mmCIF file of C-alpha atoms in Angstrom:
data_model
loop_
_atom_site.group_PDB
_atom_site.id
_atom_site.type_symbol
_atom_site.label_atom_id
_atom_site.label_comp_id
_atom_site.label_asym_id
_atom_site.label_seq_id
_atom_site.Cartn_x
_atom_site.Cartn_y
_atom_site.Cartn_z
ATOM 1 C CA MET S 794 0.016 -0.017 0.024
ATOM 2 C CA ALA S 795 2.849 2.376 0.874
ATOM 3 C CA PRO S 796 4.744 1.950 -2.443
ATOM 4 C CA THR S 797 1.518 2.645 -4.318
ATOM 5 C CA HIS S 798 0.935 5.886 -2.340
ATOM 6 C CA VAL S 799 4.540 7.008 -2.981
ATOM 7 C CA LEU S 800 4.193 6.245 -6.705
ATOM 8 C CA ARG S 801 1.041 8.356 -6.903
ATOM 9 C CA CYS S 802 2.757 11.236 -5.130
ATOM 10 C CA CYS S 803 5.647 11.020 -7.568
ATOM 11 C CA GLN S 804 3.304 11.017 -10.535
ATOM 12 C CA ARG S 805 1.440 14.049 -9.189
ATOM 13 C CA GLY S 806 4.725 15.846 -8.667
ATOM 14 C CA LEU S 807 6.019 15.041 -12.161
ATOM 15 C CA ALA S 808 2.694 16.235 -13.666
ATOM 16 C CA TRP S 809 3.532 19.771 -12.565
ATOM 17 C CA ILE S 810 6.756 19.875 -14.590
ATOM 18 C CA PRO S 811 5.088 21.200 -17.826
ATOM 19 C CA VAL S 812 3.276 23.872 -15.809
ATOM 20 C CA ILE S 813 6.525 24.921 -14.062
ATOM 21 C CA PHE S 814 8.264 25.014 -17.457
ATOM 22 C CA ILE S 815 5.575 27.330 -18.907
ATOM 23 C CA ALA S 816 5.769 29.535 -15.793
ATOM 24 C CA LEU S 817 9.553 29.891 -16.105
ATOM 25 C CA VAL S 818 9.347 30.718 -19.778
ATOM 26 C CA VAL S 819 6.713 33.360 -19.138
ATOM 27 C CA CYS S 820 8.707 34.908 -16.293
ATOM 28 C CA TRP S 821 11.859 35.011 -18.493
ATOM 29 C CA SER S 822 9.900 36.487 -21.424
ATOM 30 C CA TYR S 823 8.583 39.224 -19.127
ATOM 31 C CA TYR S 824 12.094 40.154 -17.976
ATOM 32 C CA ALA S 825 13.579 39.987 -21.479
ATOM 33 C CA TYR S 826 10.852 42.092 -23.067
ATOM 34 C CA VAL S 827 10.300 44.680 -20.290
ATOM 35 C CA VAL S 828 13.797 45.158 -18.893
ATOM 36 C CA GLU S 829 16.043 44.415 -21.863
ATOM 37 C CA LEU S 830 13.884 45.953 -24.607
ATOM 38 C CA CYS S 831 10.991 48.161 -23.485
ATOM 39 C CA LEU S 832 12.852 50.194 -20.850
ATOM 40 C CA CYS S 833 15.752 50.760 -23.191
ATOM 41 C CA LYS S 834 14.475 50.761 -26.743
ATOM 42 C CA LEU S 835 10.653 50.347 -27.200
ATOM 43 C CA THR S 836 7.983 52.942 -26.582
ATOM 44 C CA PHE S 837 5.668 53.276 -23.588
ATOM 45 C CA VAL S 838 2.670 52.259 -25.751
ATOM 46 C CA TYR S 839 4.244 48.842 -26.405
ATOM 47 C CA LEU S 840 4.713 48.424 -22.678
ATOM 48 C CA ILE S 841 1.003 49.038 -22.008
ATOM 49 C CA PHE S 842 -0.261 46.610 -24.621
ATOM 50 C CA PHE S 843 2.241 44.019 -23.462
ATOM 51 C CA HIS S 844 1.030 44.208 -19.887
ATOM 52 C CA VAL S 845 -2.620 43.938 -20.916
ATOM 53 C CA SER S 846 -2.002 40.745 -22.921
ATOM 54 C CA PHE S 847 0.291 39.442 -20.190
ATOM 55 C CA VAL S 848 -2.310 39.901 -17.428
ATOM 56 C CA MET S 849 -5.112 38.318 -19.500
ATOM 57 C CA PHE S 850 -2.852 35.410 -20.462
ATOM 58 C CA VAL S 851 -1.791 34.696 -16.842
ATOM 59 C CA TRP S 852 -5.370 35.159 -15.547
ATOM 60 C CA SER S 853 -6.910 32.665 -18.009
ATOM 61 C CA TYR S 854 -4.004 30.252 -17.521
ATOM 62 C CA TRP S 855 -4.473 30.361 -13.740
ATOM 63 C CA LYS S 856 -8.204 29.754 -14.027
ATOM 64 C CA THR S 857 -7.665 26.788 -16.356
ATOM 65 C CA ILE S 858 -5.195 25.189 -13.993
ATOM 66 C CA PHE S 859 -6.959 25.663 -10.662
ATOM 67 C CA THR S 860 -10.630 25.322 -11.655
ATOM 68 C CA LYS S 861 -11.763 21.976 -10.283
ATOM 69 C CA PRO S 862 -13.395 19.735 -12.876
ATOM 70 C CA ALA S 863 -17.160 19.310 -12.466
ATOM 71 C CA ASN S 864 -18.306 15.827 -11.448
ATOM 72 C CA PRO S 865 -21.716 14.024 -11.622
ATOM 73 C CA SER S 866 -24.117 14.930 -8.879
ATOM 74 C CA LYS S 867 -25.482 12.508 -6.260
ATOM 75 C CA GLU S 868 -28.648 11.789 -8.233
ATOM 76 C CA PHE S 869 -26.559 9.852 -10.729
ATOM 77 C CA CYS S 870 -25.237 7.503 -8.031
ATOM 78 C CA LEU S 871 -26.986 4.217 -7.516
ATOM 79 C CA PRO S 872 -29.055 3.885 -4.333
ATOM 80 C CA LYS S 873 -27.359 1.773 -1.712
ATOM 81 C CA ALA S 874 -29.666 -1.208 -2.158
ATOM 82 C CA GLU S 875 -29.399 -1.097 -5.972
ATOM 83 C CA LYS S 876 -25.633 -0.702 -5.735
ATOM 84 C CA GLU S 877 -25.355 -3.875 -3.604
ATOM 85 C CA ARG S 878 -27.542 -5.796 -6.032
ATOM 86 C CA TYR S 879 -25.460 -4.532 -8.946
ATOM 87 C CA GLU S 880 -22.219 -5.665 -7.355
ATOM 88 C CA LYS S 881 -23.636 -9.106 -6.485
ATOM 89 C CA GLU S 882 -24.987 -9.727 -9.968
ATOM 90 C CA GLU S 883 -22.633 -11.650 -12.261
ATOM 91 C CA ARG S 884 -24.700 -11.505 -15.477
ATOM 92 C CA PRO S 885 -24.346 -8.349 -17.544
ATOM 93 C CA GLU S 886 -28.038 -8.575 -18.529
ATOM 94 C CA SER S 887 -29.165 -8.422 -14.878
ATOM 95 C CA GLN S 888 -26.799 -5.522 -14.178
ATOM 96 C CA GLN S 889 -28.259 -3.627 -17.148
ATOM 97 C CA GLU S 890 -31.760 -4.161 -15.817
ATOM 98 C CA ILE S 891 -30.727 -2.545 -12.552
ATOM 99 C CA LEU S 892 -29.157 0.385 -14.441
ATOM 100 C CA TRP S 893 -32.226 0.842 -16.650
ATOM 101 C CA ARG S 894 -34.510 1.114 -13.607
ATOM 102 C CA ALA S 895 -32.175 3.582 -11.900
ATOM 103 C CA ALA S 896 -31.794 5.679 -15.043
ATOM 104 C CA SER S 897 -35.538 5.823 -15.849
ATOM 105 C CA THR S 898 -35.890 9.126 -13.953
ATOM 106 C CA LEU S 899 -32.600 10.658 -15.151
ATOM 107 C CA PRO S 900 -32.202 12.937 -18.164
ATOM 108 C CA LEU S 901 -30.096 10.546 -20.234
ATOM 109 C CA TYR S 902 -30.119 10.519 -24.001
ATOM 110 C CA THR S 903 -26.791 8.888 -24.942
ATOM 111 C CA ARG S 904 -25.903 5.190 -24.765
ATOM 112 C CA THR S 905 -22.937 2.986 -25.199
ATOM 113 C CA GLY S 906 -22.104 1.542 -28.600
ATOM 114 C CA ALA S 907 -24.170 -1.522 -27.730
ATOM 115 C CA GLY S 908 -27.118 0.572 -26.601
ATOM 116 C CA ALA S 909 -26.579 0.073 -22.863
ATOM 117 C CA ILE S 910 -26.602 2.581 -20.018
ATOM 118 C CA ARG S 911 -23.255 4.273 -19.601
ATOM 119 C CA TYR S 912 -21.950 3.379 -16.150
ATOM 120 C CA CYS S 913 -18.524 3.939 -14.561
ATOM 121 C CA ASP S 914 -17.536 0.968 -12.398
ATOM 122 C CA ARG S 915 -14.625 2.839 -10.942
ATOM 123 C CA CYS S 916 -16.571 5.970 -9.829
ATOM 124 C CA GLN S 917 -19.786 3.890 -9.393
ATOM 125 C CA VAL S 918 -22.022 6.464 -11.058
ATOM 126 C CA ILE S 919 -24.277 6.496 -14.064
ATOM 127 C CA LYS S 920 -22.549 8.768 -16.549
ATOM 128 C CA PRO S 921 -24.499 11.838 -17.614
ATOM 129 C CA ASP S 922 -24.473 12.815 -21.275
ATOM 130 C CA ARG S 923 -21.027 13.867 -22.513
ATOM 131 C CA CYS S 924 -19.424 12.725 -19.265
ATOM 132 C CA HIS S 925 -16.282 10.542 -19.414
ATOM 133 C CA HIS S 926 -13.852 9.074 -16.933
ATOM 134 C CA CYS S 927 -10.415 10.651 -16.910
ATOM 135 C CA SER S 928 -7.712 8.108 -16.094
ATOM 136 C CA ALA S 929 -5.157 10.832 -15.255
ATOM 137 C CA CYS S 930 -7.414 12.504 -12.662
ATOM 138 C CA ASP S 931 -9.171 9.166 -11.773
ATOM 139 C CA MET S 932 -12.611 10.742 -11.810
ATOM 140 C CA CYS S 933 -15.649 11.239 -14.087
ATOM 141 C CA VAL S 934 -15.627 14.767 -15.573
ATOM 142 C CA LEU S 935 -18.731 16.532 -16.965
ATOM 143 C CA LYS S 936 -18.497 17.294 -20.676
ATOM 144 C CA MET S 937 -14.911 16.182 -20.630
ATOM 145 C CA ASP S 938 -12.820 17.399 -23.537
ATOM 146 C CA HIS S 939 -9.358 16.090 -22.752
ATOM 147 C CA HIS S 940 -6.617 16.048 -20.114
ATOM 148 C CA CYS S 941 -4.059 18.711 -20.887
ATOM 149 C CA PRO S 942 -0.551 18.162 -19.471
ATOM 150 C CA TRP S 943 0.329 21.841 -19.979
ATOM 151 C CA VAL S 944 -2.290 22.844 -17.401
ATOM 152 C CA ASN S 945 -2.136 19.578 -15.389
ATOM 153 C CA ASN S 946 -5.877 19.470 -15.273
ATOM 154 C CA CYS S 947 -8.916 18.014 -17.058
ATOM 155 C CA VAL S 948 -10.527 20.395 -19.540
ATOM 156 C CA GLY S 949 -14.246 20.035 -19.311
ATOM 157 C CA PHE S 950 -17.503 21.870 -18.606
ATOM 158 C CA SER S 951 -16.142 23.916 -15.669
ATOM 159 C CA ASN S 952 -13.030 25.349 -17.370
ATOM 160 C CA TYR S 953 -13.441 24.868 -21.117
ATOM 161 C CA LYS S 954 -14.085 28.605 -21.642
ATOM 162 C CA PHE S 955 -10.938 29.424 -19.613
ATOM 163 C CA PHE S 956 -8.947 26.987 -21.782
ATOM 164 C CA ILE S 957 -10.106 28.658 -25.013
ATOM 165 C CA LEU S 958 -9.215 32.105 -23.605
ATOM 166 C CA PHE S 959 -5.871 30.778 -22.462
ATOM 167 C CA LEU S 960 -5.095 29.671 -26.011
ATOM 168 C CA ALA S 961 -6.360 33.004 -27.422
ATOM 169 C CA TYR S 962 -4.401 35.254 -25.113
ATOM 170 C CA SER S 963 -1.258 33.152 -25.278
ATOM 171 C CA LEU S 964 -1.511 33.471 -29.088
ATOM 172 C CA VAL S 965 -1.897 37.251 -28.824
ATOM 173 C CA TYR S 966 0.962 37.397 -26.343
ATOM 174 C CA CYS S 967 3.352 35.466 -28.628
ATOM 175 C CA LEU S 968 2.288 37.324 -31.768
ATOM 176 C CA PHE S 969 2.806 40.696 -30.164
ATOM 177 C CA ILE S 970 6.279 39.772 -28.870
ATOM 178 C CA ALA S 971 7.349 38.238 -32.209
ATOM 179 C CA ALA S 972 6.100 41.253 -34.202
ATOM 180 C CA THR S 973 7.722 43.913 -32.029
ATOM 181 C CA VAL S 974 11.035 42.032 -31.550
ATOM 182 C CA LEU S 975 11.409 41.220 -35.252
ATOM 183 C CA GLN S 976 13.196 44.506 -36.036
ATOM 184 C CA TYR S 977 15.711 43.966 -33.269
ATOM 185 C CA PHE S 978 16.165 40.343 -34.323
ATOM 186 C CA ILE S 979 17.227 41.642 -37.717
ATOM 187 C CA LYS S 980 19.666 44.078 -36.081
ATOM 188 C CA PHE S 981 21.174 41.158 -34.227
ATOM 189 C CA TRP S 982 22.758 39.918 -37.431
ATOM 190 C CA THR S 983 24.209 43.425 -38.144
ATOM 191 C CA ASN S 984 25.783 43.714 -34.695
ATOM 192 C CA GLU S 985 23.811 46.844 -33.825
ATOM 193 C CA LEU S 986 22.755 45.469 -30.438
ATOM 194 C CA ASN S 987 24.826 45.438 -27.261
ATOM 195 C CA ASN S 988 26.031 42.146 -25.863
ATOM 196 C CA SER S 989 23.586 42.092 -22.966
ATOM 197 C CA ALA S 990 20.526 42.220 -25.257
ATOM 198 C CA LYS S 991 21.726 39.823 -27.936
ATOM 199 C CA PHE S 992 20.922 36.626 -26.092
ATOM 200 C CA HIS S 993 17.496 37.753 -24.963
ATOM 201 C CA VAL S 994 16.440 39.160 -28.362
ATOM 202 C CA LEU S 995 17.572 36.041 -30.206
ATOM 203 C CA PHE S 996 15.785 33.532 -27.962
ATOM 204 C CA LEU S 997 12.784 35.724 -27.333
ATOM 205 C CA PHE S 998 11.963 35.819 -31.026
ATOM 206 C CA PHE S 999 12.523 32.105 -31.563
ATOM 207 C CA VAL S 1000 10.487 31.046 -28.519
ATOM 208 C CA ALA S 1001 7.590 33.449 -29.388
ATOM 209 C CA ALA S 1002 7.512 32.246 -33.027
ATOM 210 C CA MET S 1003 7.660 28.579 -32.029
ATOM 211 C CA PHE S 1004 4.878 28.847 -29.506
ATOM 212 C CA CYS S 1005 2.841 31.001 -31.891
ATOM 213 C CA ILE S 1006 2.863 28.312 -34.610
ATOM 214 C CA SER S 1007 1.960 25.473 -32.235
ATOM 215 C CA ILE S 1008 -0.749 27.427 -30.379
ATOM 216 C CA LEU S 1009 -2.328 28.718 -33.626
ATOM 217 C CA SER S 1010 -3.073 25.153 -34.879
ATOM 218 C CA LEU S 1011 -4.506 24.059 -31.485
ATOM 219 C CA PHE S 1012 -6.578 27.232 -31.094
ATOM 220 C CA SER S 1013 -8.006 26.910 -34.622
ATOM 221 C CA TYR S 1014 -8.986 23.304 -33.924
ATOM 222 C CA HIS S 1015 -10.809 24.172 -30.712
ATOM 223 C CA LEU S 1016 -12.579 27.081 -32.347
ATOM 224 C CA TRP S 1017 -13.908 24.590 -34.931
ATOM 225 C CA LEU S 1018 -15.014 22.315 -32.087
ATOM 226 C CA VAL S 1019 -16.845 25.184 -30.370
ATOM 227 C CA GLY S 1020 -18.618 26.060 -33.614
ATOM 228 C CA LYS S 1021 -19.768 22.425 -33.952
ATOM 229 C CA ASN S 1022 -20.520 22.054 -30.232
ATOM 230 C CA ARG S 1023 -18.314 18.944 -29.955
ATOM 231 C CA SER S 1024 -15.622 17.887 -27.535
ATOM 232 C CA THR S 1025 -12.337 16.333 -28.606
ATOM 233 C CA ILE S 1026 -13.683 12.909 -27.621
ATOM 234 C CA GLU S 1027 -16.858 13.445 -29.651
ATOM 235 C CA ALA S 1028 -14.840 14.557 -32.693
ATOM 236 C CA PHE S 1029 -13.108 11.153 -32.737
ATOM 237 C CA ARG S 1030 -16.065 9.058 -31.552
ATOM 238 C CA ALA S 1031 -19.592 10.288 -32.286
ATOM 239 C CA PRO S 1032 -22.026 10.124 -29.387
ATOM 240 C CA VAL S 1033 -24.552 7.304 -29.519
ATOM 241 C CA PHE S 1034 -28.215 8.250 -29.049
ATOM 242 C CA ARG S 1035 -31.269 5.991 -28.829
ATOM 243 C CA THR S 1036 -31.603 5.995 -32.601
ATOM 244 C CA GLY S 1037 -27.869 5.560 -33.307
ATOM 245 C CA SER S 1038 -24.685 7.591 -33.426
ATOM 246 C CA ASP S 1039 -24.838 11.212 -34.560
ATOM 247 C CA LYS S 1040 -21.766 13.462 -34.578
ATOM 248 C CA ASN S 1041 -24.017 16.537 -34.787
ATOM 249 C CA GLY S 1042 -26.420 15.416 -32.068
ATOM 250 C CA PHE S 1043 -25.553 18.346 -29.810
ATOM 251 C CA SER S 1044 -25.155 20.974 -32.475
ATOM 252 C CA LEU S 1045 -27.787 23.734 -32.224
ATOM 253 C CA GLY S 1046 -26.455 26.103 -34.922
ATOM 254 C CA PHE S 1047 -23.288 28.230 -34.915
ATOM 255 C CA ARG S 1048 -24.563 31.082 -32.703
ATOM 256 C CA LYS S 1049 -26.172 28.832 -30.112
ATOM 257 C CA ASN S 1050 -23.099 26.582 -30.089
ATOM 258 C CA ILE S 1051 -20.939 29.613 -29.293
ATOM 259 C CA ALA S 1052 -23.363 30.640 -26.545
ATOM 260 C CA GLN S 1053 -23.152 27.159 -24.958
ATOM 261 C CA VAL S 1054 -19.504 27.851 -24.103
ATOM 262 C CA PHE S 1055 -19.295 31.634 -23.744
ATOM 263 C CA GLY S 1056 -22.808 32.447 -22.557
ATOM 264 C CA ASP S 1057 -25.427 34.975 -23.674
ATOM 265 C CA GLN S 1058 -23.768 38.135 -22.309
ATOM 266 C CA LYS S 1059 -21.196 39.096 -24.909
ATOM 267 C CA GLN S 1060 -19.521 41.694 -22.623
ATOM 268 C CA TYR S 1061 -18.119 38.794 -20.614
ATOM 269 C CA TRP S 1062 -16.887 36.664 -23.445
ATOM 270 C CA LEU S 1063 -13.268 37.913 -23.308
ATOM 271 C CA LEU S 1064 -13.004 37.724 -19.521
ATOM 272 C CA PRO S 1065 -11.921 34.477 -17.849
ATOM 273 C CA ILE S 1066 -15.082 34.246 -15.655
ATOM 274 C CA PHE S 1067 -17.527 31.374 -15.842
ATOM 275 C CA THR S 1068 -20.505 32.237 -18.143
ATOM 276 C CA SER S 1069 -21.156 28.890 -19.879
ATOM 277 C CA GLN S 1070 -24.790 27.809 -20.178
ATOM 278 C CA GLY S 1071 -26.314 24.889 -18.354
ATOM 279 C CA ASP S 1072 -25.226 22.775 -15.410
ATOM 280 C CA GLY S 1073 -23.029 20.221 -17.219
ATOM 281 C CA LEU S 1074 -25.498 17.393 -16.464
ATOM 282 C CA THR S 1075 -28.029 17.982 -19.296
ATOM 283 C CA PHE S 1076 -27.532 19.488 -22.718
ATOM 284 C CA PRO S 1077 -30.007 20.563 -25.395
ATOM 285 C CA THR S 1078 -29.917 18.288 -28.401
ATOM 286 C CA ARG S 1079 -31.254 18.534 -31.904
ATOM 287 C CA LEU S 1080 -33.724 15.841 -33.073
ATOM 288 C CA VAL S 1081 -31.862 12.794 -34.297
ATOM 289 C CA ASN S 1082 -33.353 11.572 -37.571
ATOM 290 C CA ALA S 1083 -34.565 8.016 -37.698
ATOM 291 C CA ASP S 1084 -33.749 5.550 -40.512
ATOM 292 C CA ALA S 1085 -35.200 6.913 -43.728
ATOM 293 C CA GLU S 1086 -35.767 3.417 -45.092
ATOM 294 C CA GLN S 1087 -38.221 2.505 -42.366
ATOM 295 C CA ALA S 1088 -41.714 3.861 -41.764
ATOM 296 C CA THR S 1089 -41.793 5.602 -38.394
ATOM 297 C CA VAL S 1090 -44.478 6.480 -35.898
ATOM 298 C CA THR S 1091 -44.184 9.456 -33.619
ATOM 299 C CA LEU S 1092 -44.569 8.288 -30.019
ATOM 300 C CA GLN S 1093 -44.901 10.703 -27.136
ATOM 301 C CA PRO S 1094 -42.633 9.453 -24.370
ATOM 302 C CA ASP S 1095 -43.818 9.146 -20.818
ATOM 303 C CA SER S 1096 -42.647 12.174 -18.866
ATOM 304 C CA ASN S 1097 -42.037 10.067 -15.796
ATOM 305 C CA LYS S 1098 -39.737 7.663 -17.571
ATOM 306 C CA CYS S 1099 -38.142 9.850 -20.154
ATOM 307 C CA PRO S 1100 -37.857 13.489 -18.954
ATOM 308 C CA LEU S 1101 -37.014 16.120 -21.502
ATOM 309 C CA SER S 1102 -35.061 19.274 -20.863
ATOM 310 C CA GLU S 1103 -36.674 22.639 -21.562
ATOM 311 C CA SER S 1104 -34.658 23.193 -24.682
ATOM 312 C CA GLN S 1105 -35.535 19.768 -26.046
ATOM 313 C CA ASN S 1106 -39.198 20.390 -25.451
ATOM 314 C CA ARG S 1107 -38.891 23.580 -27.483
ATOM 315 C CA LEU S 1108 -37.228 21.657 -30.297
ATOM 316 C CA LEU S 1109 -39.921 18.992 -30.218
ATOM 317 C CA SER S 1110 -42.786 21.529 -30.270
ATOM 318 C CA ASN S 1111 -41.209 23.494 -33.141
ATOM 319 C CA GLU S 1112 -40.882 20.450 -35.394
ATOM 320 C CA GLN S 1113 -43.844 18.427 -34.242
ATOM 321 C CA GLN S 1114 -46.156 19.443 -37.069
ATOM 322 C CA ALA S 1115 -43.498 18.730 -39.716
ATOM 323 C CA ASN S 1116 -42.728 15.311 -38.256
ATOM 324 C CA ASN S 1117 -46.403 14.330 -38.048
ATOM 325 C CA ALA S 1118 -46.951 15.252 -41.700
ATOM 326 C CA GLU S 1119 -43.889 13.233 -42.778
ATOM 327 C CA ASP S 1120 -45.001 10.261 -40.725
ATOM 328 C CA HIS S 1121 -48.461 10.371 -42.231
ATOM 329 C CA LEU S 1122 -47.153 10.416 -45.782
ATOM 330 C CA ALA S 1123 -44.738 7.579 -44.995
ATOM 331 C CA GLU S 1124 -47.479 5.375 -43.585
ATOM 332 C CA ASN S 1125 -49.736 6.035 -46.561
ATOM 333 C CA TYR S 1126 -46.911 5.280 -48.967
ATOM 334 C CA VAL S 1127 -46.069 1.933 -47.359
ATOM 335 C CA ALA S 1128 -49.723 0.869 -47.179
ATOM 336 C CA GLU S 1129 -50.551 1.939 -50.753
ATOM 337 C CA ASN S 1130 -47.570 0.232 -52.346
ATOM 338 C CA PHE S 1131 -48.049 -2.932 -50.394
ATOM 339 C CA LEU S 1132 -51.737 -3.219 -51.254
ATOM 340 C CA LYS S 1133 -50.931 -2.693 -54.923
ATOM 341 C CA SER S 1134 -48.447 -5.566 -54.876
ATOM 342 C CA GLY S 1135 -51.303 -8.105 -54.546
ATOM 343 C CA LYS S 1136 -49.066 -10.643 -52.874
ATOM 344 C CA GLN S 1137 -50.184 -13.065 -50.215
ATOM 345 C CA GLY S 1138 -49.106 -12.719 -46.618
ATOM 346 C CA THR S 1139 -48.689 -9.906 -44.229
ATOM 347 C CA HIS S 1140 -46.290 -7.100 -43.721
ATOM 348 C CA GLN S 1141 -45.098 -6.120 -40.280
ATOM 349 C CA SER S 1142 -43.234 -2.941 -39.272
ATOM 350 C CA THR S 1143 -41.604 -2.721 -35.964
ATOM 351 C CA PHE S 1144 -41.126 0.530 -34.052
ATOM 352 C CA PHE S 1145 -38.989 1.126 -30.995
ATOM 353 C CA SER S 1146 -39.911 3.117 -27.910
ATOM 354 C CA PRO S 1147 -37.919 6.362 -27.627
ATOM 355 C CA CYS S 1148 -37.387 5.730 -23.914
ATOM 356 C CA ASP S 1149 -36.731 1.988 -23.825
ATOM 357 C CA PRO S 1150 -35.282 0.210 -26.899
ATOM 358 C CA ASP S 1151 -36.427 -3.110 -25.476
ATOM 359 C CA MET S 1152 -40.111 -2.076 -25.904
ATOM 360 C CA ARG S 1153 -41.370 -2.605 -29.421
ATOM 361 C CA PHE S 1154 -44.616 -1.706 -31.209
ATOM 362 C CA SER S 1155 -45.758 -3.510 -34.341
ATOM 363 C CA THR S 1156 -48.050 -2.567 -37.156
ATOM 364 C CA VAL S 1157 -49.417 -5.290 -39.461
ATOM 365 C CA LEU S 1158 -50.668 -4.541 -42.996
ATOM 366 C CA ILE S 1159 -52.928 -7.261 -44.589
ATOM 367 C CA PRO S 1160 -53.633 -7.111 -48.384
ATOM 368 C CA LYS S 1161 -57.205 -7.300 -49.593
ATOM 369 C CA ASN S 1162 -56.700 -10.544 -51.477
ATOM 370 C CA SER S 1163 -55.073 -12.318 -48.565
ATOM 371 C CA ALA S 1164 -56.528 -15.675 -47.765
ATOM 372 C CA ASP S 1165 -56.514 -14.856 -44.019
#
């Protein structure tokens, strides 16, 4: 037990090395730019803009590092009696039955690839939508995006906005340094700088340019994810809903996707304060289209067994008339073409319950010339 505890402490200590490295580089860049360049060569205006970008960069970086990841609430934990039954059961089918009963009152819309309830055996909680277990932090994180070693923290619902601002302000910081130091970097090769500033100017430009290139690609990728309302995990593995996987299942349109991360009040978008929408447990989803090759029937789910969020109710009410019309045309088309075929036998269409895929509803069409 003791060696395991020591090993974990060593791992936690080593995980801070990237953060310490970034902190040392930032402190050195501040000294090199302010003391070696600004106070001797650059104007006071440069010094003001540098400090603004520096403060915003450090602020957002600090918030990204020290904001605790959000975890599932107690309502997603199994009751004590159900938990004991789950641990005693050896058959996966019986365990799933326990999870289905426990999840019947929870706002869950995603499933595993096999259509089962998403459950974390390590944390012993039913996973909310977009929640994943982080092996580095050893916990389930709400709307987990990834674990970033440069901040030594999980990037998820609680600090995703801070992470985006950290990338943005670090990019501005590096771009500003590289642009203003470029002229003195050129003078370095003509020996117009004194010996004390040569080292700082040379490495300051190279470090700023290197970080600028790497941050630009990462920042562009995460801006694309925000516009699509996806996490890094969902970009590689589409979330699975009741009707199947859909990579755009959580996309509400570009503007609403931006508001999901940055909030409705635009005056706070550029500040590293929490303004994201929701609670991290439930998310508005667009309607996932059913299989176009099958005739479908619109079933109103039981509110006690399949609760809908307010935003989902709005989506359902806005498209209810269109869906009913499409369903009516589909049913008439299937019936008309089958009756015209004049073949013996029956035709059966099976429909699945939107709340429980194990519940099925069947519709049987019998031709007029059938012997039965």
